[in-house]
PDB file of C-alpha atoms in Angstrom:
ATOM      1  CA  UNK A 936     128.723 -32.839 245.688  1.00 86.00           C
ATOM      2  CA  UNK A 937     129.785 -30.430 248.425  1.00 87.00           C
ATOM      3  CA  UNK A 938     130.950 -33.284 250.678  1.00 91.00           C
ATOM      4  CA  UNK A 939     133.037 -34.831 247.888  1.00 93.00           C
ATOM      5  CA  UNK A 940     134.665 -31.487 247.107  1.00 91.00           C
ATOM      6  CA  UNK A 941     135.393 -30.956 250.782  1.00 91.00           C
ATOM      7  CA  UNK A 942     137.038 -34.382 251.137  1.00 94.00           C
ATOM      8  CA  UNK A 943     139.158 -33.765 248.025  1.00 94.00           C
ATOM      9  CA  UNK A 944     140.072 -30.308 249.369  1.00 93.00           C
ATOM     10  CA  UNK A 945     141.151 -31.790 252.710  1.00 92.00           C
ATOM     11  CA  UNK A 946     143.245 -34.556 251.090  1.00 92.00           C
ATOM     12  CA  UNK A 947     144.897 -31.957 248.874  1.00 92.00           C
ATOM     13  CA  UNK A 948     145.682 -29.853 251.929  1.00 91.00           C
ATOM     14  CA  UNK A 949     147.246 -32.865 253.644  1.00 90.00           C
ATOM     15  CA  UNK A 950     149.529 -33.413 250.630  1.00 88.00           C
ATOM     16  CA  UNK A 951     150.649 -29.792 250.617  1.00 87.00           C
ATOM     17  CA  UNK A 952     150.902 -29.357 254.383  1.00 86.00           C
ATOM     18  CA  UNK A 953     152.741 -32.656 254.790  1.00 83.00           C
ATOM     19  CA  UNK A 954     155.476 -31.570 252.435  1.00 82.00           C
ATOM     20  CA  UNK A 955     155.651 -28.092 253.947  1.00 80.00           C
ATOM     21  CA  UNK A 956     156.251 -29.538 257.394  1.00 81.00           C
ATOM     22  CA  UNK A 957     158.281 -32.680 256.857  1.00 83.00           C
ATOM     23  CA  UNK A 958     160.557 -31.845 253.924  1.00 85.00           C
ATOM     24  CA  UNK A 959     162.492 -29.154 255.850  1.00 87.00           C
ATOM     25  CA  UNK A 960     162.824 -31.443 258.869  1.00 85.00           C
ATOM     26  CA  UNK A 961     164.316 -34.177 256.698  1.00 85.00           C
ATOM     27  CA  UNK A 962     166.681 -31.734 254.989  1.00 85.00           C
ATOM     28  CA  UNK A 963     167.903 -30.347 258.314  1.00 86.00           C
ATOM     29  CA  UNK A 964     168.791 -33.841 259.466  1.00 87.00           C
ATOM     30  CA  UNK A 965     171.394 -34.274 256.689  1.00 86.00           C
ATOM     31  CA  UNK A 966     174.869 -34.377 258.207  1.00 87.00           C
ATOM     32  CA  UNK A 967     176.904 -35.339 255.132  1.00 89.00           C
ATOM     33  CA  UNK A 968     176.907 -34.315 251.495  1.00 87.00           C
ATOM     34  CA  UNK A 969     175.753 -37.813 250.496  1.00 88.00           C
ATOM     35  CA  UNK A 970     172.745 -37.552 252.805  1.00 90.00           C
ATOM     36  CA  UNK A 971     171.905 -34.134 251.397  1.00 90.00           C
ATOM     37  CA  UNK A 972     172.150 -35.421 247.811  1.00 89.00           C
ATOM     38  CA  UNK A 973     169.912 -38.372 248.752  1.00 91.00           C
ATOM     39  CA  UNK A 974     167.410 -35.919 250.217  1.00 89.00           C
ATOM     40  CA  UNK A 975     167.370 -33.859 247.011  1.00 88.00           C
ATOM     41  CA  UNK A 976     166.955 -36.992 244.870  1.00 87.00           C
ATOM     42  CA  UNK A 977     164.091 -38.176 247.067  1.00 87.00           C
ATOM     43  CA  UNK A 978     162.252 -34.848 247.126  1.00 85.00           C
ATOM     44  CA  UNK A 979     162.624 -34.410 243.376  1.00 81.00           C
ATOM     45  CA  UNK A 980     160.890 -37.749 242.854  1.00 80.00           C
ATOM     46  CA  UNK A 981     157.954 -36.988 245.155  1.00 80.00           C
ATOM     47  CA  UNK A 982     157.553 -33.250 244.467  1.00 82.00           C
ATOM     48  CA  UNK A 983     154.770 -33.985 242.011  1.00 86.00           C
ATOM     49  CA  UNK A 984     152.521 -35.057 244.923  1.00 87.00           C
ATOM     50  CA  UNK A 985     152.628 -31.628 246.543  1.00 85.00           C
ATOM     51  CA  UNK A 986     152.295 -29.858 243.176  1.00 86.00           C
ATOM     52  CA  UNK A 987     149.183 -31.836 242.264  1.00 92.00           C
ATOM     53  CA  UNK A 988     147.888 -31.302 245.800  1.00 89.00           C
ATOM     54  CA  UNK A 989     148.428 -27.543 245.523  1.00 89.00           C
ATOM     55  CA  UNK A 990     146.624 -27.375 242.176  1.00 91.00           C
ATOM     56  CA  UNK A 991     143.702 -29.428 243.501  1.00 93.00           C
ATOM     57  CA  UNK A 992     143.640 -27.312 246.645  1.00 91.00           C
ATOM     58  CA  UNK A 993     143.143 -24.134 244.624  1.00 90.00           C
ATOM     59  CA  UNK A 994     140.594 -25.680 242.252  1.00 93.00           C
ATOM     60  CA  UNK A 995     138.523 -27.307 244.988  1.00 93.00           C
ATOM     61  CA  UNK A 996     138.791 -24.211 247.188  1.00 90.00           C
ATOM     62  CA  UNK A 997     137.391 -21.982 244.445  1.00 89.00           C
ATOM     63  CA  UNK A 998     134.737 -24.562 243.639  1.00 91.00           C
ATOM     64  CA  UNK A 999     133.716 -24.761 247.308  1.00 90.00           C
ATOM     65  CA  UNK A1000     133.485 -20.964 247.486  1.00 89.00           C
ATOM     66  CA  UNK A1001     131.240 -20.860 244.436  1.00 89.00           C
ATOM     67  CA  UNK A1002     129.179 -23.844 245.577  1.00 88.00           C
ATOM     68  CA  UNK A1003     128.620 -22.349 249.059  1.00 86.00           C
ATOM     69  CA  UNK A1004     128.044 -18.879 247.607  1.00 85.00           C
ATOM     70  CA  UNK A1005     130.637 -17.614 250.078  1.00 80.00           C
ATOM     71  CA  UNK A1006     132.598 -15.400 247.714  1.00 77.00           C
ATOM     72  CA  UNK A1007     134.921 -13.061 249.562  1.00 82.00           C
ATOM     73  CA  UNK A1008     132.415 -12.110 252.267  1.00 85.00           C
ATOM     74  CA  UNK A1009     134.029 -13.992 255.148  1.00 88.00           C
ATOM     75  CA  UNK A1010     137.098 -12.497 256.806  1.00 91.00           C
ATOM     76  CA  UNK A1011     138.653 -15.869 257.770  1.00 90.00           C
ATOM     77  CA  UNK A1012     138.512 -16.925 254.128  1.00 90.00           C
ATOM     78  CA  UNK A1013     140.050 -13.668 252.892  1.00 91.00           C
ATOM     79  CA  UNK A1014     142.811 -13.912 255.496  1.00 93.00           C
ATOM     80  CA  UNK A1015     143.462 -17.561 254.543  1.00 91.00           C
ATOM     81  CA  UNK A1016     143.787 -16.617 250.884  1.00 91.00           C
ATOM     82  CA  UNK A1017     146.097 -13.696 251.717  1.00 94.00           C
ATOM     83  CA  UNK A1018     148.338 -15.844 253.922  1.00 93.00           C
ATOM     84  CA  UNK A1019     148.406 -18.541 251.228  1.00 91.00           C
ATOM     85  CA  UNK A1020     149.562 -15.976 248.666  1.00 91.00           C
ATOM     86  CA  UNK A1021     152.275 -14.761 251.075  1.00 93.00           C
ATOM     87  CA  UNK A1022     153.302 -18.398 251.503  1.00 90.00           C
ATOM     88  CA  UNK A1023     153.563 -18.912 247.740  1.00 88.00           C
ATOM     89  CA  UNK A1024     155.717 -15.791 247.390  1.00 92.00           C
ATOM     90  CA  UNK A1025     157.925 -16.837 250.325  1.00 91.00           C
ATOM     91  CA  UNK A1026     158.479 -20.311 248.906  1.00 89.00           C
ATOM     92  CA  UNK A1027     158.934 -19.267 245.290  1.00 88.00           C
ATOM     93  CA  UNK A1028     160.900 -16.095 245.921  1.00 93.00           C
ATOM     94  CA  UNK A1029     163.055 -16.903 248.920  1.00 93.00           C
ATOM     95  CA  UNK A1030     163.106 -20.577 249.859  1.00 91.00           C
ATOM     96  CA  UNK A1031     163.343 -22.279 246.457  1.00 90.00           C
ATOM     97  CA  UNK A1032     166.254 -20.159 245.118  1.00 93.00           C
ATOM     98  CA  UNK A1033     168.250 -20.880 248.271  1.00 93.00           C
ATOM     99  CA  UNK A1034     167.403 -24.590 248.095  1.00 91.00           C
ATOM    100  CA  UNK A1035     168.572 -24.677 244.465  1.00 91.00           C
ATOM    101  CA  UNK A1036     171.890 -23.073 245.407  1.00 91.00           C
ATOM    102  CA  UNK A1037     172.363 -25.637 248.181  1.00 91.00           C
ATOM    103  CA  UNK A1038     171.467 -28.436 245.755  1.00 89.00           C
ATOM    104  CA  UNK A1039     174.022 -27.294 243.180  1.00 90.00           C
ATOM    105  CA  UNK A1040     176.723 -26.757 245.812  1.00 88.00           C
ATOM    106  CA  UNK A1041     176.133 -30.192 247.374  1.00 86.00           C
ATOM    107  CA  UNK A1042     176.877 -31.964 244.076  1.00 85.00           C
ATOM    108  CA  UNK A1043     180.514 -30.904 244.224  1.00 82.00           C
ATOM    109  CA  UNK A1044     180.993 -31.989 247.849  1.00 78.00           C
ATOM    110  CA  UNK A1045     182.757 -35.225 248.647  1.00 78.00           C
ATOM    111  CA  UNK A1046     181.735 -36.222 252.173  1.00 83.00           C
ATOM    112  CA  UNK A1047     181.530 -33.373 254.675  1.00 84.00           C
ATOM    113  CA  UNK A1048     179.267 -30.394 254.117  1.00 86.00           C
ATOM    114  CA  UNK A1049     181.223 -27.231 253.430  1.00 87.00           C
ATOM    115  CA  UNK A1050     180.933 -24.135 255.575  1.00 89.00           C
ATOM    116  CA  UNK A1051     179.088 -22.386 252.719  1.00 90.00           C
ATOM    117  CA  UNK A1052     176.420 -25.080 252.592  1.00 90.00           C
ATOM    118  CA  UNK A1053     176.050 -25.080 256.368  1.00 90.00           C
ATOM    119  CA  UNK A1054     175.664 -21.282 256.340  1.00 92.00           C
ATOM    120  CA  UNK A1055     173.071 -21.455 253.550  1.00 92.00           C
ATOM    121  CA  UNK A1056     171.154 -24.111 255.480  1.00 92.00           C
ATOM    122  CA  UNK A1057     171.214 -21.913 258.594  1.00 92.00           C
ATOM    123  CA  UNK A1058     169.825 -19.022 256.519  1.00 93.00           C
ATOM    124  CA  UNK A1059     167.162 -21.349 255.128  1.00 93.00           C
ATOM    125  CA  UNK A1060     165.935 -22.588 258.526  1.00 92.00           C
ATOM    126  CA  UNK A1061     164.113 -19.395 259.658  1.00 94.00           C
ATOM    127  CA  UNK A1062     162.520 -19.011 256.219  1.00 93.00           C
ATOM    128  CA  UNK A1063     161.210 -22.561 256.355  1.00 92.00           C
ATOM    129  CA  UNK A1064     160.012 -22.079 259.925  1.00 93.00           C
ATOM    130  CA  UNK A1065     158.101 -18.988 258.792  1.00 93.00           C
ATOM    131  CA  UNK A1066     156.543 -20.997 255.958  1.00 91.00           C
ATOM    132  CA  UNK A1067     155.574 -23.715 258.422  1.00 91.00           C
ATOM    133  CA  UNK A1068     153.949 -21.149 260.727  1.00 93.00           C
ATOM    134  CA  UNK A1069     152.048 -19.597 257.805  1.00 92.00           C
ATOM    135  CA  UNK A1070     150.850 -23.050 256.797  1.00 91.00           C
ATOM    136  CA  UNK A1071     149.735 -23.702 260.358  1.00 92.00           C
ATOM    137  CA  UNK A1072     147.894 -20.357 260.486  1.00 94.00           C
ATOM    138  CA  UNK A1073     146.039 -21.102 257.242  1.00 92.00           C
ATOM    139  CA  UNK A1074     145.134 -24.566 258.520  1.00 92.00           C
ATOM    140  CA  UNK A1075     143.794 -23.174 261.792  1.00 94.00           C
ATOM    141  CA  UNK A1076     141.758 -20.554 259.930  1.00 93.00           C
ATOM    142  CA  UNK A1077     140.299 -23.195 257.613  1.00 90.00           C
ATOM    143  CA  UNK A1078     139.374 -25.531 260.472  1.00 91.00           C
ATOM    144  CA  UNK A1079     138.184 -23.048 263.105  1.00 94.00           C
ATOM    145  CA  UNK A1080     136.642 -20.470 260.725  1.00 89.00           C
ATOM    146  CA  UNK A1081     136.633 -17.687 263.313  1.00 89.00           C
ATOM    147  CA  UNK A1082     134.001 -15.011 262.931  1.00 82.00           C
ATOM    148  CA  UNK A1083     135.708 -11.642 263.251  1.00 72.00           C
TER     149      UNK A1083
END
């Protein structure tokens, strides 16, 4: 049972981490309003994969903790959970509202991206990079499991 939970946990992590890394890269590559609208249409259609992955990640993570009788006794696990919560707050509180404003503004654009959209995308880039680094840190902690 433990092995099955672990495999499901890893696949869920791949779904979440994949979107955290590749979605911003794709969005940054948009040079025209039409490309940006296509990006938003595409990500809206596949967002359910990362949402299901995130839910399964939490469920299987808790189940693995209970199954292994780990609880909150290991520092790497506590730090991973803390960084994951910071990541959720960063995405939900900072990144998503800015993405929604860019999405709404891009609908009224004809061809070229306006200066406002370009500025918003420049403000979004460091936030997304921070989220990517947090995701990488959590992944490293989960794989290496350092004892400190």
